[in-house]
Amino acid sequence: MPVRSSLPVRTAVRKAVVPAAGLGTRFLPATKATPKEMLPVVDKPAIQYVVEEAAGAGLDDVLMVTGRGKRAVEDHFDRAHELEEVLAAKGDDDRLATVRDLSRLARMHHVRQGAPLGLGHAVLRARDHVGREPFAVLLGDDLIDPRDALLTDMLAARTRFGGSVLALTEVDPAQTHLYGCAAVERTDEDGIVRVTGLVEKPAPGEAPSSYAVIGRYVLDPAVFEVLERTAPGRGGEIQLTDAIHELAGRADAAGGPVHAVVFRGRRYDTGDRASYLRAVVQLACGRPDLGPGFRSWLRGFAETLPGTELPTDVAAVPAATAATH
Ligand code: UTP
């Protein structure tokens, strides 16, 4: 007789939602006509890293939530026949493969947010496409190093615990007001905590912990029904954090529980100028093709810089974790 697992059977996660409808005001004027998710990080737009991460974790159905002026995001993942013909005629097989592979990464879908009323509102726009399945949300300006399998660990946590799974990173307590912060309890699994509540951008001294929510979520579809009646919160926006806070307080059968993977890997925020610059430099240094030459130039350049003191906003934030959402 086959041995039965004591784990409940849970619906597998197949779909990823990538909200990319924000206005990107921290990056103006670059983002006036170019979506911030399309800004190049070395030689790929930021959003390509995110879609590659989803596909790498087995999520081959990707819904982009876009808005006005975001057509470039749609075009980037579409076939480009004219370009492919030119590259083929030139015999430039490497670049041809790069361009073609992009349109085969995942089955891409698009929905428009209408008005950028907040991340929670953007996620709610995915309801018809996602249906009653659990799904992942990956923020288009938050990059996780491909060597760190965060999303895969989150999917495994969803299989084990059900409900929703967040990703948390530990930040300097002086920086918690920039993030959504989680109240947590230990579990018997190393690196996984139970989330008992969330506060979006807590006032100084009021953060429940120094665990900050980062831009990866695996969500139970119960979140849609909560978002539907979530009133605008901080900044007049419908906050995803507020809806997840409600799920965190629920009994397991009603859309809870909420767990989180504590992430200690490499993360790059591309949503504001200073952290974007750091992301480009860090990723360029690690590239096998560009890295050696770039690193040696960077060493020489650093020596020409006056003084060694960092401005306080840079010094206070760990290199790959500065972000606000
Ligand atoms: P951010 O707050 O970082 O994006 O949202 P933003 O609003 O574009 O940035 P600033 O503050 O004006 O510079 C995180 C993610 O959620 C998406 C954004 O596109 C980004 O990927 N988002 C945000 C939406 O899709 N819709 C929204 O209404 C808000």
XYZ file of C-alpha atoms and ligand atoms in Angstrom:
354
model
C 0.000 0.000 0.000
C 1.354 3.476 -0.843
C 2.423 5.547 2.164
C 0.140 8.573 2.563
C 1.686 11.938 3.295
C 0.288 13.710 6.347
C 0.582 17.014 4.445
C -2.703 18.373 3.086
C -2.916 18.496 -0.705
C -2.541 22.126 -1.731
C -3.161 23.699 -5.105
C 0.141 24.357 -6.825
C 1.090 27.940 -7.634
C 1.250 28.457 -11.408
C 0.662 32.134 -11.953
C 2.743 35.215 -11.258
C 1.429 38.765 -11.121
C 3.858 41.619 -11.733
C 2.474 45.044 -10.771
C 4.165 47.639 -12.942
C 1.633 50.445 -13.064
C 3.194 52.844 -10.563
C 4.153 56.352 -11.621
C 7.809 56.056 -10.633
C 7.885 59.605 -9.312
C 11.147 59.055 -7.400
C 12.859 58.616 -10.742
C 11.586 61.647 -12.632
C 12.319 62.932 -15.203
C 13.598 59.551 -16.522
C 10.177 58.005 -15.895
C 8.108 60.715 -17.535
C 7.765 58.698 -20.754
C 9.719 55.525 -19.882
C 8.372 53.077 -17.305
C 10.798 52.726 -14.391
C 10.613 48.944 -14.808
C 12.189 49.407 -18.264
C 15.260 51.279 -17.007
C 18.309 49.184 -17.925
C 20.167 47.373 -15.180
C 23.416 46.691 -17.034
C 21.881 45.496 -20.331
C 18.428 44.234 -19.382
C 15.407 46.188 -18.180
C 14.727 45.616 -14.497
C 11.453 43.848 -15.225
C 13.180 41.183 -17.336
C 15.105 39.968 -14.265
C 11.784 39.665 -12.450
C 10.069 37.673 -15.217
C 13.145 35.420 -15.505
C 12.943 34.809 -11.758
C 9.263 33.808 -11.997
C 9.909 31.498 -14.961
C 12.953 30.021 -13.168
C 10.728 29.111 -10.207
C 8.302 27.309 -12.567
C 5.695 30.084 -12.897
C 5.228 30.260 -16.630
C 2.012 32.285 -16.631
C 2.780 35.939 -15.967
C 0.232 38.735 -15.712
C 1.621 42.263 -15.921
C -0.454 44.996 -14.364
C 0.375 48.070 -16.401
C -0.977 51.534 -17.001
C -0.739 54.451 -19.380
C 2.681 54.883 -20.939
C 3.705 51.299 -20.192
C 3.460 49.926 -23.738
C 7.240 49.412 -23.773
C 6.798 46.735 -21.074
C 4.349 44.849 -23.301
C 6.537 45.219 -26.399
C 9.624 43.997 -24.571
C 8.191 40.505 -24.062
C 6.547 40.295 -27.486
C 8.036 38.991 -30.770
C 9.988 41.614 -32.743
C 9.861 40.211 -36.286
C 11.666 43.068 -38.019
C 14.534 43.015 -35.544
C 14.756 39.214 -35.700
C 14.933 39.339 -39.516
C 17.759 41.892 -39.452
C 19.762 39.871 -36.903
C 19.152 36.637 -38.856
C 20.284 38.268 -42.119
C 23.466 39.436 -40.383
C 24.098 35.969 -38.960
C 24.138 37.457 -35.437
C 22.878 34.277 -33.807
C 23.672 35.209 -30.205
C 21.683 38.431 -30.258
C 18.918 36.731 -32.239
C 18.625 34.075 -29.536
C 18.583 36.746 -26.812
C 15.709 38.549 -28.495
C 13.747 35.373 -29.350
C 14.176 33.736 -25.937
C 12.543 36.743 -24.347
C 9.221 36.106 -26.032
C 9.357 32.450 -24.942
C 10.106 33.061 -21.268
C 6.509 32.717 -20.142
C 2.933 33.095 -21.335
C 2.531 36.827 -20.883
C -0.776 38.509 -20.134
C -1.541 42.150 -19.503
C -4.188 44.057 -17.646
C -4.406 47.787 -17.075
C -4.803 49.225 -13.621
C -6.723 52.289 -14.799
C -5.511 54.638 -12.083
C -2.497 54.000 -9.825
C -4.504 53.706 -6.608
C -1.903 51.595 -4.816
C -0.304 48.169 -4.832
C -3.385 46.521 -3.310
C -5.531 47.974 -6.098
C -3.040 46.725 -8.724
C -3.168 43.197 -7.275
C -6.978 43.287 -7.237
C -6.920 43.882 -10.998
C -5.460 40.362 -11.326
C -8.532 38.714 -9.815
C -10.239 37.598 -13.062
C -7.030 36.137 -14.447
C -5.941 34.373 -11.257
C -9.327 32.974 -10.208
C -9.372 30.789 -7.100
C -5.742 29.676 -7.170
C -2.854 30.768 -4.987
C -0.515 33.062 -6.915
C 2.778 34.890 -6.629
C 3.308 38.649 -6.782
C 6.706 39.991 -7.819
C 7.312 43.731 -7.728
C 8.798 44.974 -10.958
C 11.485 47.130 -9.377
C 12.757 44.713 -6.739
C 15.468 42.325 -7.963
C 16.595 39.154 -6.228
C 19.940 37.736 -7.250
C 19.356 34.632 -9.416
C 21.797 32.725 -7.166
C 19.393 33.125 -4.213
C 16.312 30.921 -4.561
C 13.912 33.083 -2.545
C 10.780 32.446 -4.597
C 11.384 28.687 -4.665
C 11.712 28.707 -0.858
C 8.474 30.693 -0.581
C 6.617 28.224 -2.819
C 7.896 25.351 -0.655
C 6.660 27.197 2.454
C 3.222 27.593 0.855
C 3.122 23.830 0.186
C 4.008 23.155 3.801
C 1.901 25.761 5.611
C -0.810 26.806 3.098
C -2.175 30.350 3.320
C 0.119 33.153 2.219
C 3.885 33.525 2.388
C 5.806 36.810 2.493
C 9.499 37.605 2.254
C 11.111 39.588 5.055
C 14.511 41.147 5.404
C 16.035 42.508 8.580
C 16.698 46.250 8.355
C 18.345 48.818 10.577
C 15.671 49.791 13.178
C 16.221 53.434 12.168
C 14.948 52.565 8.676
C 11.731 50.706 9.545
C 9.569 53.773 8.785
C 10.413 53.255 5.090
C 8.877 49.761 4.901
C 5.930 47.568 5.696
C 6.971 45.903 8.987
C 5.877 42.539 10.367
C 5.064 41.282 13.852
C 6.352 37.705 13.887
C 6.481 34.499 15.923
C 9.005 31.702 15.598
C 8.135 28.411 13.923
C 9.915 25.084 14.233
C 11.414 25.637 10.783
C 14.668 27.525 10.478
C 14.310 30.726 8.435
C 10.484 30.704 8.499
C 8.389 32.823 10.857
C 4.661 33.171 11.361
C 3.392 36.682 10.643
C 0.829 37.877 13.191
C 0.405 41.420 11.885
C 1.742 44.071 9.522
C 2.131 47.844 9.753
C 2.767 49.923 6.638
C 5.575 52.450 7.162
C 5.315 52.649 10.978
C 6.120 55.914 12.744
C 9.583 55.927 14.359
C 9.555 53.746 17.480
C 6.279 52.014 16.557
C 7.577 49.193 14.352
C 6.616 45.740 15.675
C 10.054 44.390 14.653
C 12.917 45.202 12.335
C 11.613 42.697 9.770
C 10.631 44.560 6.598
C 8.415 43.192 3.828
C 10.172 42.960 0.461
C 8.655 42.680 -3.003
C 7.811 38.978 -3.218
C 4.513 37.453 -2.084
C 2.763 34.102 -2.449
C -0.867 34.861 -1.766
C -3.966 32.869 -1.015
C -6.827 33.938 -3.335
C -8.776 34.955 -0.198
C -6.774 38.185 -0.424
C -9.009 39.382 -3.301
C -12.151 39.386 -1.199
C -10.304 41.338 1.514
C -8.849 43.823 -0.995
C -12.318 44.386 -2.430
C -13.358 46.084 0.819
C -9.991 47.480 1.947
C -10.328 51.237 2.313
C -7.509 53.481 1.122
C -4.829 53.535 3.812
C -1.505 55.310 4.080
C -0.978 57.871 1.325
C -4.600 57.451 0.165
C -3.625 54.191 -1.572
C -5.181 50.737 -1.238
C -2.393 48.968 0.603
C -1.646 45.296 0.025
C -0.092 45.318 3.507
C -3.470 46.172 5.094
C -5.198 43.228 3.378
C -2.450 40.778 4.368
C -2.647 42.101 7.945
C -6.276 40.985 7.998
C -5.412 37.531 6.618
C -2.702 37.171 9.261
C -5.330 37.406 11.975
C -7.558 34.710 10.467
C -7.934 31.031 11.275
C -6.257 28.716 8.765
C -9.412 27.727 6.884
C -10.418 31.312 6.101
C -7.413 32.413 4.042
C -4.784 32.317 6.780
C -2.218 31.702 8.042
C 0.537 34.066 6.885
C 4.136 32.912 7.102
C 7.332 34.513 5.862
C 10.708 33.401 4.621
C 13.470 35.468 6.223
C 15.692 36.435 3.316
C 19.393 36.955 3.899
C 20.499 36.909 0.263
C 21.308 39.527 -2.331
C 18.596 41.973 -3.253
C 18.708 45.048 -5.451
C 16.132 47.808 -5.375
C 15.847 49.748 -8.604
C 13.012 52.046 -7.526
C 15.043 55.058 -6.411
C 18.129 56.667 -7.833
C 20.768 55.845 -5.211
C 19.833 52.180 -4.832
C 19.439 51.845 -8.610
C 23.013 53.063 -9.090
C 24.249 50.552 -6.508
C 22.298 47.753 -8.208
C 23.846 48.502 -11.602
C 27.387 48.605 -10.167
C 26.942 45.415 -8.098
C 25.410 43.427 -10.935
C 27.960 44.681 -13.470
C 30.801 43.658 -11.137
C 29.385 40.109 -10.926
C 28.946 39.634 -14.684
C 31.387 37.129 -16.189
C 31.591 39.065 -19.474
C 31.804 42.649 -18.183
C 32.874 42.139 -14.569
C 36.662 41.730 -14.809
C 37.224 44.869 -16.898
C 34.608 46.875 -15.023
C 35.942 45.930 -11.581
C 39.450 46.949 -12.473
C 38.211 50.295 -13.858
C 36.075 50.786 -10.720
C 39.038 50.208 -8.387
C 41.056 52.831 -10.236
C 38.116 55.239 -10.314
C 37.449 54.812 -6.566
C 41.022 55.837 -5.841
C 40.487 59.147 -7.622
C 37.471 60.014 -5.444
C 37.987 62.746 -2.856
C 37.625 61.627 0.808
C 36.220 58.331 2.042
C 33.197 59.500 4.000
C 29.849 58.248 2.729
C 26.794 60.494 2.867
C 24.639 59.432 5.838
C 21.735 58.083 3.733
C 24.102 55.676 1.974
C 26.081 54.717 5.075
C 22.947 53.872 7.074
C 21.498 51.394 4.614
C 23.031 48.004 3.785
C 24.169 47.868 0.155
C 21.506 45.617 -1.328
C 18.576 46.234 0.966
C 17.695 49.909 0.706
C 14.121 50.148 -0.461
C 10.744 51.558 0.168
C 7.475 50.022 -0.849
P 6.281 51.810 -5.642
O 5.620 52.638 -4.635
O 7.717 51.475 -5.461
O 6.139 52.404 -7.115
O 5.432 50.498 -5.856
P 5.793 53.817 -7.638
O 4.525 54.321 -7.048
O 5.842 53.693 -9.127
O 7.065 54.655 -7.144
P 7.268 56.167 -6.759
O 7.177 56.165 -5.248
O 6.226 57.007 -7.430
O 8.650 56.475 -7.231
C 5.969 49.181 -5.920
C 5.506 48.451 -7.167
O 4.093 48.462 -7.258
C 3.688 48.971 -8.507
C 4.859 49.789 -9.029
O 4.855 49.816 -10.451
C 6.062 49.051 -8.451
O 6.478 47.998 -9.289
N 2.466 49.784 -8.327
C 2.417 50.740 -7.355
C 1.403 49.572 -9.162
O 1.433 48.698 -10.066
N 0.278 50.347 -8.998
C 0.195 51.299 -8.040
O -0.866 51.953 -7.939
C 1.293 51.505 -7.189
